[in-house]
PDB file of C-alpha atoms in Angstrom:
ATOM      1  CA  MET B   1     -51.102 156.342  -0.790  1.00  0.00           C
ATOM      2  CA  GLY B   2     -51.386 154.452  -4.063  1.00  0.00           C
ATOM      3  CA  CYS B   3     -53.582 155.280  -7.015  1.00  0.00           C
ATOM      4  CA  ILE B   4     -55.386 153.821 -10.006  1.00  0.00           C
ATOM      5  CA  LEU B   5     -54.853 155.356 -13.445  1.00  0.00           C
ATOM      6  CA  VAL B   6     -57.982 155.307 -15.647  1.00  0.00           C
ATOM      7  CA  ILE B   7     -57.456 155.778 -19.405  1.00  0.00           C
ATOM      8  CA  ASP B   8     -60.400 156.523 -21.702  1.00  0.00           C
ATOM      9  CA  ASP B   9     -60.995 159.278 -24.246  1.00  0.00           C
ATOM     10  CA  HIS B  10     -64.618 159.733 -23.108  1.00  0.00           C
ATOM     11  CA  ALA B  11     -64.975 161.963 -20.030  1.00  0.00           C
ATOM     12  CA  LEU B  12     -68.287 160.413 -18.972  1.00  0.00           C
ATOM     13  CA  VAL B  13     -66.747 156.937 -19.008  1.00  0.00           C
ATOM     14  CA  ARG B  14     -63.766 158.075 -16.936  1.00  0.00           C
ATOM     15  CA  GLU B  15     -66.050 159.777 -14.418  1.00  0.00           C
ATOM     16  CA  GLY B  16     -68.279 156.703 -14.207  1.00  0.00           C
ATOM     17  CA  LEU B  17     -65.301 154.421 -13.630  1.00  0.00           C
ATOM     18  CA  ALA B  18     -63.890 156.743 -10.977  1.00  0.00           C
ATOM     19  CA  GLN B  19     -67.237 156.804  -9.175  1.00  0.00           C
ATOM     20  CA  THR B  20     -67.458 153.009  -9.257  1.00  0.00           C
ATOM     21  CA  LEU B  21     -63.881 152.661  -8.007  1.00  0.00           C
ATOM     22  CA  SER B  22     -64.740 154.829  -4.991  1.00  0.00           C
ATOM     23  CA  ARG B  23     -66.496 151.705  -3.637  1.00  0.00           C
ATOM     24  CA  LEU B  24     -63.063 150.245  -2.993  1.00  0.00           C
ATOM     25  CA  GLY B  25     -62.541 152.678  -0.148  1.00  0.00           C
ATOM     26  CA  GLY B  26     -59.193 152.620   1.552  1.00  0.00           C
ATOM     27  CA  ALA B  27     -56.313 154.843   0.540  1.00  0.00           C
ATOM     28  CA  LEU B  28     -56.526 154.420  -3.244  1.00  0.00           C
ATOM     29  CA  SER B  29     -57.095 157.555  -5.298  1.00  0.00           C
ATOM     30  CA  VAL B  30     -58.037 157.725  -8.995  1.00  0.00           C
ATOM     31  CA  ILE B  31     -56.272 159.782 -11.653  1.00  0.00           C
ATOM     32  CA  GLU B  32     -57.385 160.075 -15.285  1.00  0.00           C
ATOM     33  CA  ALA B  33     -55.746 160.164 -18.714  1.00  0.00           C
ATOM     34  CA  THR B  34     -57.425 160.891 -22.042  1.00  0.00           C
ATOM     35  CA  ASP B  35     -55.150 158.723 -24.178  1.00  0.00           C
ATOM     36  CA  ALA B  36     -52.075 156.480 -24.123  1.00  0.00           C
ATOM     37  CA  ALA B  37     -49.556 159.316 -24.534  1.00  0.00           C
ATOM     38  CA  HIS B  38     -51.078 161.186 -21.583  1.00  0.00           C
ATOM     39  CA  ALA B  39     -51.063 157.971 -19.553  1.00  0.00           C
ATOM     40  CA  LEU B  40     -47.410 157.191 -20.274  1.00  0.00           C
ATOM     41  CA  ALA B  41     -46.451 160.724 -19.246  1.00  0.00           C
ATOM     42  CA  LEU B  42     -48.286 160.310 -15.930  1.00  0.00           C
ATOM     43  CA  ILE B  43     -46.634 156.927 -15.333  1.00  0.00           C
ATOM     44  CA  ASP B  44     -43.220 158.512 -15.937  1.00  0.00           C
ATOM     45  CA  GLU B  45     -43.999 161.353 -13.518  1.00  0.00           C
ATOM     46  CA  ARG B  46     -45.371 159.263 -10.649  1.00  0.00           C
ATOM     47  CA  ASP B  47     -44.235 156.267  -8.636  1.00  0.00           C
ATOM     48  CA  ASP B  48     -47.486 155.588  -6.777  1.00  0.00           C
ATOM     49  CA  ILE B  49     -49.589 154.021  -9.563  1.00  0.00           C
ATOM     50  CA  ASP B  50     -50.719 150.560  -8.459  1.00  0.00           C
ATOM     51  CA  LEU B  51     -53.037 149.722 -11.351  1.00  0.00           C
ATOM     52  CA  VAL B  52     -53.831 150.920 -14.863  1.00  0.00           C
ATOM     53  CA  ILE B  53     -57.381 150.596 -16.236  1.00  0.00           C
ATOM     54  CA  THR B  54     -57.569 151.195 -19.976  1.00  0.00           C
ATOM     55  CA  ASP B  55     -59.981 151.130 -22.886  1.00  0.00           C
ATOM     56  CA  LEU B  56     -58.828 149.438 -26.104  1.00  0.00           C
ATOM     57  CA  ILE B  57     -60.174 151.928 -28.634  1.00  0.00           C
ATOM     58  CA  MET B  58     -58.527 155.330 -28.255  1.00  0.00           C
ATOM     59  CA  PRO B  59     -57.110 158.005 -30.548  1.00  0.00           C
ATOM     60  CA  GLY B  60     -53.414 157.643 -31.255  1.00  0.00           C
ATOM     61  CA  MET B  61     -51.918 154.523 -29.685  1.00  0.00           C
ATOM     62  CA  ASN B  62     -54.653 151.940 -29.122  1.00  0.00           C
ATOM     63  CA  GLY B  63     -55.005 149.812 -26.011  1.00  0.00           C
ATOM     64  CA  PHE B  64     -53.299 146.762 -27.488  1.00  0.00           C
ATOM     65  CA  SER B  65     -50.188 148.782 -28.343  1.00  0.00           C
ATOM     66  CA  LEU B  66     -50.278 150.389 -24.909  1.00  0.00           C
ATOM     67  CA  LEU B  67     -50.373 146.958 -23.278  1.00  0.00           C
ATOM     68  CA  ALA B  68     -47.270 145.898 -25.195  1.00  0.00           C
ATOM     69  CA  THR B  69     -45.483 149.150 -24.308  1.00  0.00           C
ATOM     70  CA  LEU B  70     -46.303 148.874 -20.608  1.00  0.00           C
ATOM     71  CA  ARG B  71     -45.237 145.237 -20.490  1.00  0.00           C
ATOM     72  CA  GLU B  72     -41.844 146.229 -21.915  1.00  0.00           C
ATOM     73  CA  ARG B  73     -41.412 149.241 -19.631  1.00  0.00           C
ATOM     74  CA  ASP B  74     -42.725 147.834 -16.347  1.00  0.00           C
ATOM     75  CA  PRO B  75     -43.945 144.212 -16.337  1.00  0.00           C
ATOM     76  CA  SER B  76     -44.839 144.522 -12.647  1.00  0.00           C
ATOM     77  CA  LEU B  77     -47.513 147.193 -13.255  1.00  0.00           C
ATOM     78  CA  PRO B  78     -50.886 145.416 -13.650  1.00  0.00           C
ATOM     79  CA  VAL B  79     -53.269 146.550 -16.383  1.00  0.00           C
ATOM     80  CA  LEU B  80     -57.022 145.908 -16.394  1.00  0.00           C
ATOM     81  CA  VAL B  81     -58.821 146.330 -19.728  1.00  0.00           C
ATOM     82  CA  VAL B  82     -62.379 147.717 -19.725  1.00  0.00           C
ATOM     83  CA  SER B  83     -63.824 147.587 -23.220  1.00  0.00           C
ATOM     84  CA  ALA B  84     -67.062 147.429 -25.217  1.00  0.00           C
ATOM     85  CA  LEU B  85     -65.384 144.689 -27.254  1.00  0.00           C
ATOM     86  CA  SER B  86     -65.521 141.597 -25.051  1.00  0.00           C
ATOM     87  CA  ASP B  87     -65.659 138.652 -27.458  1.00  0.00           C
ATOM     88  CA  LYS B  88     -63.272 135.747 -26.911  1.00  0.00           C
ATOM     89  CA  PRO B  89     -60.692 136.765 -29.584  1.00  0.00           C
ATOM     90  CA  THR B  90     -60.429 140.285 -28.132  1.00  0.00           C
ATOM     91  CA  VAL B  91     -60.121 139.056 -24.534  1.00  0.00           C
ATOM     92  CA  SER B  92     -57.523 136.448 -25.538  1.00  0.00           C
ATOM     93  CA  ARG B  93     -55.493 138.988 -27.492  1.00  0.00           C
ATOM     94  CA  ALA B  94     -55.513 141.463 -24.598  1.00  0.00           C
ATOM     95  CA  MET B  95     -54.422 138.812 -22.108  1.00  0.00           C
ATOM     96  CA  ARG B  96     -51.670 137.610 -24.462  1.00  0.00           C
ATOM     97  CA  GLN B  97     -50.366 141.160 -24.721  1.00  0.00           C
ATOM     98  CA  GLY B  98     -50.021 141.548 -20.984  1.00  0.00           C
ATOM     99  CA  ALA B  99     -53.394 142.445 -19.471  1.00  0.00           C
ATOM    100  CA  SER B 100     -53.953 141.179 -15.943  1.00  0.00           C
ATOM    101  CA  GLY B 101     -57.710 141.268 -16.359  1.00  0.00           C
ATOM    102  CA  PHE B 102     -60.589 142.115 -18.673  1.00  0.00           C
ATOM    103  CA  VAL B 103     -64.012 143.616 -17.916  1.00  0.00           C
ATOM    104  CA  SER B 104     -66.751 144.322 -20.440  1.00  0.00           C
ATOM    105  CA  LYS B 105     -68.322 147.787 -20.427  1.00  0.00           C
ATOM    106  CA  GLY B 106     -71.593 145.899 -20.286  1.00  0.00           C
ATOM    107  CA  ASP B 107     -70.698 144.381 -16.904  1.00  0.00           C
ATOM    108  CA  SER B 108     -71.858 145.759 -13.572  1.00  0.00           C
ATOM    109  CA  GLY B 109     -69.966 148.050 -11.246  1.00  0.00           C
ATOM    110  CA  ALA B 110     -69.732 145.196  -8.770  1.00  0.00           C
ATOM    111  CA  GLN B 111     -67.893 143.089 -11.364  1.00  0.00           C
ATOM    112  CA  LEU B 112     -65.449 145.929 -12.005  1.00  0.00           C
ATOM    113  CA  VAL B 113     -64.738 146.264  -8.291  1.00  0.00           C
ATOM    114  CA  GLU B 114     -64.274 142.492  -8.027  1.00  0.00           C
ATOM    115  CA  ALA B 115     -61.866 142.526 -10.969  1.00  0.00           C
ATOM    116  CA  VAL B 116     -59.838 145.394  -9.509  1.00  0.00           C
ATOM    117  CA  ARG B 117     -59.517 143.604  -6.175  1.00  0.00           C
ATOM    118  CA  GLU B 118     -58.440 140.379  -7.879  1.00  0.00           C
ATOM    119  CA  VAL B 119     -55.807 142.133  -9.993  1.00  0.00           C
ATOM    120  CA  LEU B 120     -54.485 144.205  -7.078  1.00  0.00           C
ATOM    121  CA  ASP B 121     -54.098 140.932  -5.158  1.00  0.00           C
ATOM    122  CA  GLY B 122     -51.835 139.679  -7.923  1.00  0.00           C
ATOM    123  CA  ASN B 123     -54.369 137.442  -9.652  1.00  0.00           C
ATOM    124  CA  LEU B 124     -55.708 137.370 -13.201  1.00  0.00           C
ATOM    125  CA  TYR B 125     -59.329 138.230 -13.906  1.00  0.00           C
ATOM    126  CA  THR B 126     -61.283 137.264 -17.021  1.00  0.00           C
ATOM    127  CA  PRO B 127     -64.964 137.784 -17.817  1.00  0.00           C
ATOM    128  CA  PRO B 128     -67.344 135.193 -16.361  1.00  0.00           C
ATOM    129  CA  ALA B 129     -68.822 132.746 -18.849  1.00  0.00           C
ATOM    130  CA  ARG B 130     -71.684 134.263 -20.808  1.00  0.00           C
ATOM    131  CA  SER B 131     -75.082 132.609 -20.966  1.00  0.00           C
ATOM    132  CA  LYS B 132     -76.014 130.570 -24.011  1.00  0.00           C
ATOM    133  CA  SER B 133     -78.310 133.366 -25.132  1.00  0.00           C
ATOM    134  CA  SER B 134     -75.186 135.331 -26.044  1.00  0.00           C
ATOM    135  CA  ASP B 135     -74.590 132.768 -28.788  1.00  0.00           C
ATOM    136  CA  ALA B 136     -77.769 133.815 -30.600  1.00  0.00           C
ATOM    137  CA  PRO B 137     -77.323 135.065 -34.165  1.00  0.00           C
ATOM    138  CA  PRO B 138     -76.325 138.743 -34.315  1.00  0.00           C
ATOM    139  CA  PRO B 139     -79.008 141.258 -35.366  1.00  0.00           C
ATOM    140  CA  ASN B 140     -79.471 142.406 -38.976  1.00  0.00           C
ATOM    141  CA  GLY B 141     -77.846 139.244 -40.282  1.00  0.00           C
ATOM    142  CA  LEU B 142     -74.349 140.509 -39.447  1.00  0.00           C
ATOM    143  CA  THR B 143     -71.524 138.082 -38.721  1.00  0.00           C
ATOM    144  CA  ARG B 144     -69.606 138.177 -35.436  1.00  0.00           C
ATOM    145  CA  ALA B 145     -66.739 139.969 -37.191  1.00  0.00           C
ATOM    146  CA  GLN B 146     -69.119 142.562 -38.616  1.00  0.00           C
ATOM    147  CA  GLN B 147     -70.637 143.081 -35.168  1.00  0.00           C
ATOM    148  CA  ARG B 148     -67.172 143.882 -33.824  1.00  0.00           C
ATOM    149  CA  VAL B 149     -66.598 146.344 -36.664  1.00  0.00           C
ATOM    150  CA  LEU B 150     -70.019 147.883 -35.986  1.00  0.00           C
ATOM    151  CA  LEU B 151     -69.103 148.537 -32.342  1.00  0.00           C
ATOM    152  CA  LEU B 152     -66.019 150.445 -33.455  1.00  0.00           C
ATOM    153  CA  LEU B 153     -67.925 152.336 -36.146  1.00  0.00           C
ATOM    154  CA  ALA B 154     -70.321 153.464 -33.423  1.00  0.00           C
ATOM    155  CA  GLU B 155     -67.324 154.873 -31.540  1.00  0.00           C
ATOM    156  CA  GLY B 156     -66.308 156.902 -34.597  1.00  0.00           C
ATOM    157  CA  CYS B 157     -63.239 154.851 -35.519  1.00  0.00           C
ATOM    158  CA  SER B 158     -61.772 155.086 -39.022  1.00  0.00           C
ATOM    159  CA  ASN B 159     -61.197 152.010 -41.182  1.00  0.00           C
ATOM    160  CA  ARG B 160     -57.509 152.169 -40.335  1.00  0.00           C
ATOM    161  CA  GLU B 161     -58.175 152.344 -36.583  1.00  0.00           C
ATOM    162  CA  ILE B 162     -60.611 149.439 -36.848  1.00  0.00           C
ATOM    163  CA  ALA B 163     -58.076 147.390 -38.816  1.00  0.00           C
ATOM    164  CA  GLU B 164     -55.361 148.026 -36.211  1.00  0.00           C
ATOM    165  CA  SER B 165     -57.666 147.295 -33.274  1.00  0.00           C
ATOM    166  CA  LEU B 166     -59.040 144.035 -34.679  1.00  0.00           C
ATOM    167  CA  GLY B 167     -55.892 142.824 -36.435  1.00  0.00           C
ATOM    168  CA  LEU B 168     -57.541 142.906 -39.870  1.00  0.00           C
ATOM    169  CA  ALA B 169     -56.455 144.140 -43.289  1.00  0.00           C
ATOM    170  CA  GLU B 170     -57.904 147.549 -44.128  1.00  0.00           C
ATOM    171  CA  GLY B 171     -59.478 146.057 -47.252  1.00  0.00           C
ATOM    172  CA  THR B 172     -61.298 143.495 -45.125  1.00  0.00           C
ATOM    173  CA  VAL B 173     -62.639 146.275 -42.914  1.00  0.00           C
ATOM    174  CA  LYS B 174     -63.944 148.124 -45.987  1.00  0.00           C
ATOM    175  CA  VAL B 175     -65.865 145.012 -47.025  1.00  0.00           C
ATOM    176  CA  HIS B 176     -67.351 144.683 -43.535  1.00  0.00           C
ATOM    177  CA  VAL B 177     -68.323 148.371 -43.454  1.00  0.00           C
ATOM    178  CA  SER B 178     -70.043 148.064 -46.844  1.00  0.00           C
ATOM    179  CA  ARG B 179     -72.019 145.041 -45.589  1.00  0.00           C
ATOM    180  CA  ILE B 180     -73.014 146.885 -42.393  1.00  0.00           C
ATOM    181  CA  LEU B 181     -74.242 149.946 -44.293  1.00  0.00           C
ATOM    182  CA  SER B 182     -76.248 147.663 -46.553  1.00  0.00           C
ATOM    183  CA  ALA B 183     -77.734 145.785 -43.584  1.00  0.00           C
ATOM    184  CA  TYR B 184     -78.903 149.044 -42.023  1.00  0.00           C
ATOM    185  CA  LYS B 185     -80.076 150.357 -45.424  1.00  0.00           C
ATOM    186  CA  VAL B 186     -77.987 153.529 -45.169  1.00  0.00           C
ATOM    187  CA  GLY B 187     -75.476 155.115 -47.501  1.00  0.00           C
ATOM    188  CA  SER B 188     -72.969 156.696 -45.120  1.00  0.00           C
ATOM    189  CA  ARG B 189     -71.394 156.428 -41.668  1.00  0.00           C
ATOM    190  CA  ALA B 190     -73.329 159.513 -40.526  1.00  0.00           C
ATOM    191  CA  GLN B 191     -76.622 157.888 -41.498  1.00  0.00           C
ATOM    192  CA  LEU B 192     -75.514 154.695 -39.749  1.00  0.00           C
ATOM    193  CA  LEU B 193     -74.890 156.553 -36.485  1.00  0.00           C
ATOM    194  CA  ILE B 194     -78.385 158.056 -36.701  1.00  0.00           C
ATOM    195  CA  ALA B 195     -79.871 154.597 -37.318  1.00  0.00           C
ATOM    196  CA  LEU B 196     -77.956 153.168 -34.343  1.00  0.00           C
ATOM    197  CA  ALA B 197     -79.130 156.009 -32.089  1.00  0.00           C
ATOM    198  CA  ARG B 198     -82.738 155.348 -33.111  1.00  0.00           C
ATOM    199  CA  GLU B 199     -82.291 151.625 -32.504  1.00  0.00           C
ATOM    200  CA  GLN B 200     -80.888 152.292 -29.039  1.00  0.00           C
ATOM    201  CA  ALA B 201     -83.767 154.660 -28.236  1.00  0.00           C
ATOM    202  CA  ARG B 202     -86.293 151.990 -29.262  1.00  0.00           C
ATOM    203  CA  ARG B 203     -84.635 149.436 -26.974  1.00  0.00           C
ATOM    204  CA  ARG B 204     -84.748 151.827 -24.033  1.00  0.00           C
ATOM    205  CA  SER B 205     -88.449 152.524 -24.590  1.00  0.00           C
ATOM    206  CA  HIS B 206     -89.368 148.825 -24.433  1.00  0.00           C
TER     207      HIS B 206
END
């Protein structure tokens, strides 16, 4: 019996992915890892892993570095990325570094299952084309780059982690963070997280 290895540092995300993957049925089981180091240890221990599903933003080694490591160690092991960052540069970078597929965390469970089936069949899977509405200007006057930084700030990433994940200079990230704090009229990351939580609550209530 083969298995799928799910890597994400958030327990709720791992559990949600595992529940969605149960729709696949068959003889595939799901095992979980909290970070890249844990995942690599599991891969070394087992010979029944058919697919790796990984987030990009994790403590320690990020998903991009993990992709490169896995491609060097076992090019035949397919890796599907599931990430909140799903803009074209991020998807392209992940695919260049060895991903067999990419699914946005904003996609449906059905799309994840479809992607897993495609990748297990030996095909590549990329996100379907977004509607034109996705090209609307970002909220709060932020640029696309600042929106990407904002997503990582919301996940608690440091400037260094953001720089490594997005391929930016740390100084550039600092400039983006300053602009984001100004746009949200807050003076610290903690205040920004509160503002984002309130914004999310307002959206849910509408």
